Amino acid sequence: MEYVLKTNEISKQYGDKLAVNGVNMIVHKGDIYGLVGENGAGKTTLMRIIAGMALPTTGKLELFESDDLDNARRKVGVLIESPAVFLNMTARENLIYFHILMGLEDLKQIDDVLETVGLHHVGRKKVKNYSLGMKQRLGIAIALLGNPDFLILDEPINGLDVSGVKEVRDLLLKINEDFGTTILISSHILSELSRIANRFGIIRGGVLEEEFTAEELKRCSSNCLEMSVSNVELSKQILNGLQGITDIQETSNGMLRIFGDVYLAGNINRRLVENGVDVDRLQPVKEDLESYYLKKNGGQEHDSTTKS
Ligand code: ATP
């Protein structure tokens, strides 16, 4: 399948600090990829590397299946940290400034972009009088100049009130649907992205710990049992076909996830034990994915941030 971004073992070292540690990720064309991690997890650093604002210490990346990054980055729009907008100017004036700065020609695009982000009716109002949501939409408008095929947005929802979050979320869905723009968006709150992203990556201590699809997210936030067993392959064979089980998956850290009717827990445990499999832990996962992943990641402390 066609991809827009592929990273190969990207790492970034700042002094003793390994801010990004061996990240391999793929963003497919048309994706809205949600990069989720707590403060300091490495989201901004990774996005800065992808956008060409920082160099990786090691590792490589490709954009639009090409390693000619200078050329490929012409098709990338970026909102990382707040753009330095002029507060005493209007949205239009700011866009004209950035348009010229980027060496773009077609000024008509400014009206289109203003309309796309819903700032076409603000008239002479200066940016200093905008709500935070409006300012974020202006930041996205700047990133949209030049009609990028890939948008990189670092925490665009952070700090917004409920209506601001909805405004930005609806805007990103519209951009993705109407123009087919691929979007990489970060947040420290999974649930903020769960309504728009179709793929997710969880980053912690610079490590991309887990990736999953919206479908997996949905299934996991319904009925799911997670268990640690002495023999994964044998367990799969034993449980395969058991009535009530809709899917069996192995996680990247060797746990088994059983989807289906969690009331089967006792039955599953008995079957496995009778067939010689030791079941160490068996817990139902029926909660929103936010708490599920945070708890899970929180239980996996590691010292990946410091290179010896
Ligand atoms: P936040 O949401 O707080 O911005 P983040 O997930 O974006 O967090 P980064 O900003 O990428 O995380 O930071 C990752 C780690 O790298 C942090 O420990 C940070 O202190 C460190 N770091 C980032 N940039 C630099 C830098 N220029 N010099 C030194 N350390 C840095």
GROMACS .gro file of C-alpha atoms and ligand atoms in nm, residues 14-15 17-20 37-46 81 154-155 158 188 203, ligand 1:
model
   53
   14TYR     CA    1   2.026   1.540   2.321
   15GLY     CA    2   2.328   1.512   2.550
   17LYS     CA    3   1.890   1.216   2.670
   18LEU     CA    4   1.762   0.981   2.406
   19ALA     CA    5   1.451   1.180   2.313
   20VAL     CA    6   1.352   0.943   2.029
   37GLY     CA    7   0.229   1.020   2.444
   38GLU     CA    8   0.265   1.203   2.770
   39ASN     CA    9   0.465   1.525   2.808
   40GLY     CA   10   0.828   1.462   2.721
   41ALA     CA   11   0.753   1.132   2.542
   42GLY     CA   12   0.925   1.249   2.224
   43LYS     CA   13   0.631   1.347   2.002
   44THR     CA   14   0.755   1.695   1.913
   45THR     CA   15   1.110   1.577   1.852
   46LEU     CA   16   0.990   1.301   1.620
   81GLU     CA   17   0.448   2.464   1.837
  154ASP     CA   18   0.172   1.884   1.699
  155GLU     CA   19  -0.094   1.897   1.972
  158ASN     CA   20  -0.411   2.107   2.343
  188HIS     CA   21  -0.120   1.348   2.511
  203ILE     CA   22   0.514   0.674   2.225
  309ATP     P1   23   0.556   1.776   2.517
  309ATP     O1   24   0.413   1.737   2.493
  309ATP     O2   25   0.583   1.816   2.657
  309ATP     O3   26   0.608   1.875   2.416
  309ATP     P2   27   0.686   1.566   2.371
  309ATP     O4   28   0.628   1.430   2.372
  309ATP     O5   29   0.660   1.650   2.252
  309ATP     O6   30   0.640   1.643   2.502
  309ATP     P3   31   0.962   1.627   2.327
  309ATP     O7   32   0.937   1.775   2.332
  309ATP     O8   33   0.989   1.567   2.197
  309ATP     O9   34   0.841   1.550   2.395
  309ATP    O10   35   1.079   1.594   2.429
  309ATP     C1   36   1.131   1.465   2.446
  309ATP     C2   37   1.247   1.472   2.542
  309ATP    O11   38   1.359   1.535   2.479
  309ATP     C3   39   1.216   1.554   2.666
  309ATP    O12   40   1.279   1.492   2.776
  309ATP     C4   41   1.278   1.688   2.637
  309ATP    O13   42   1.318   1.751   2.756
  309ATP     C5   43   1.399   1.648   2.552
  309ATP     N1   44   1.432   1.754   2.455
  309ATP     C6   45   1.354   1.797   2.354
  309ATP     N2   46   1.417   1.893   2.283
  309ATP     C7   47   1.538   1.911   2.342
  309ATP     C8   48   1.650   1.996   2.314
  309ATP     N3   49   1.649   2.081   2.213
  309ATP     N4   50   1.757   1.985   2.396
  309ATP     C9   51   1.759   1.898   2.498
  309ATP     N5   52   1.657   1.814   2.529
  309ATP    C10   53   1.548   1.821   2.452
   0.00000   0.00000   0.00000
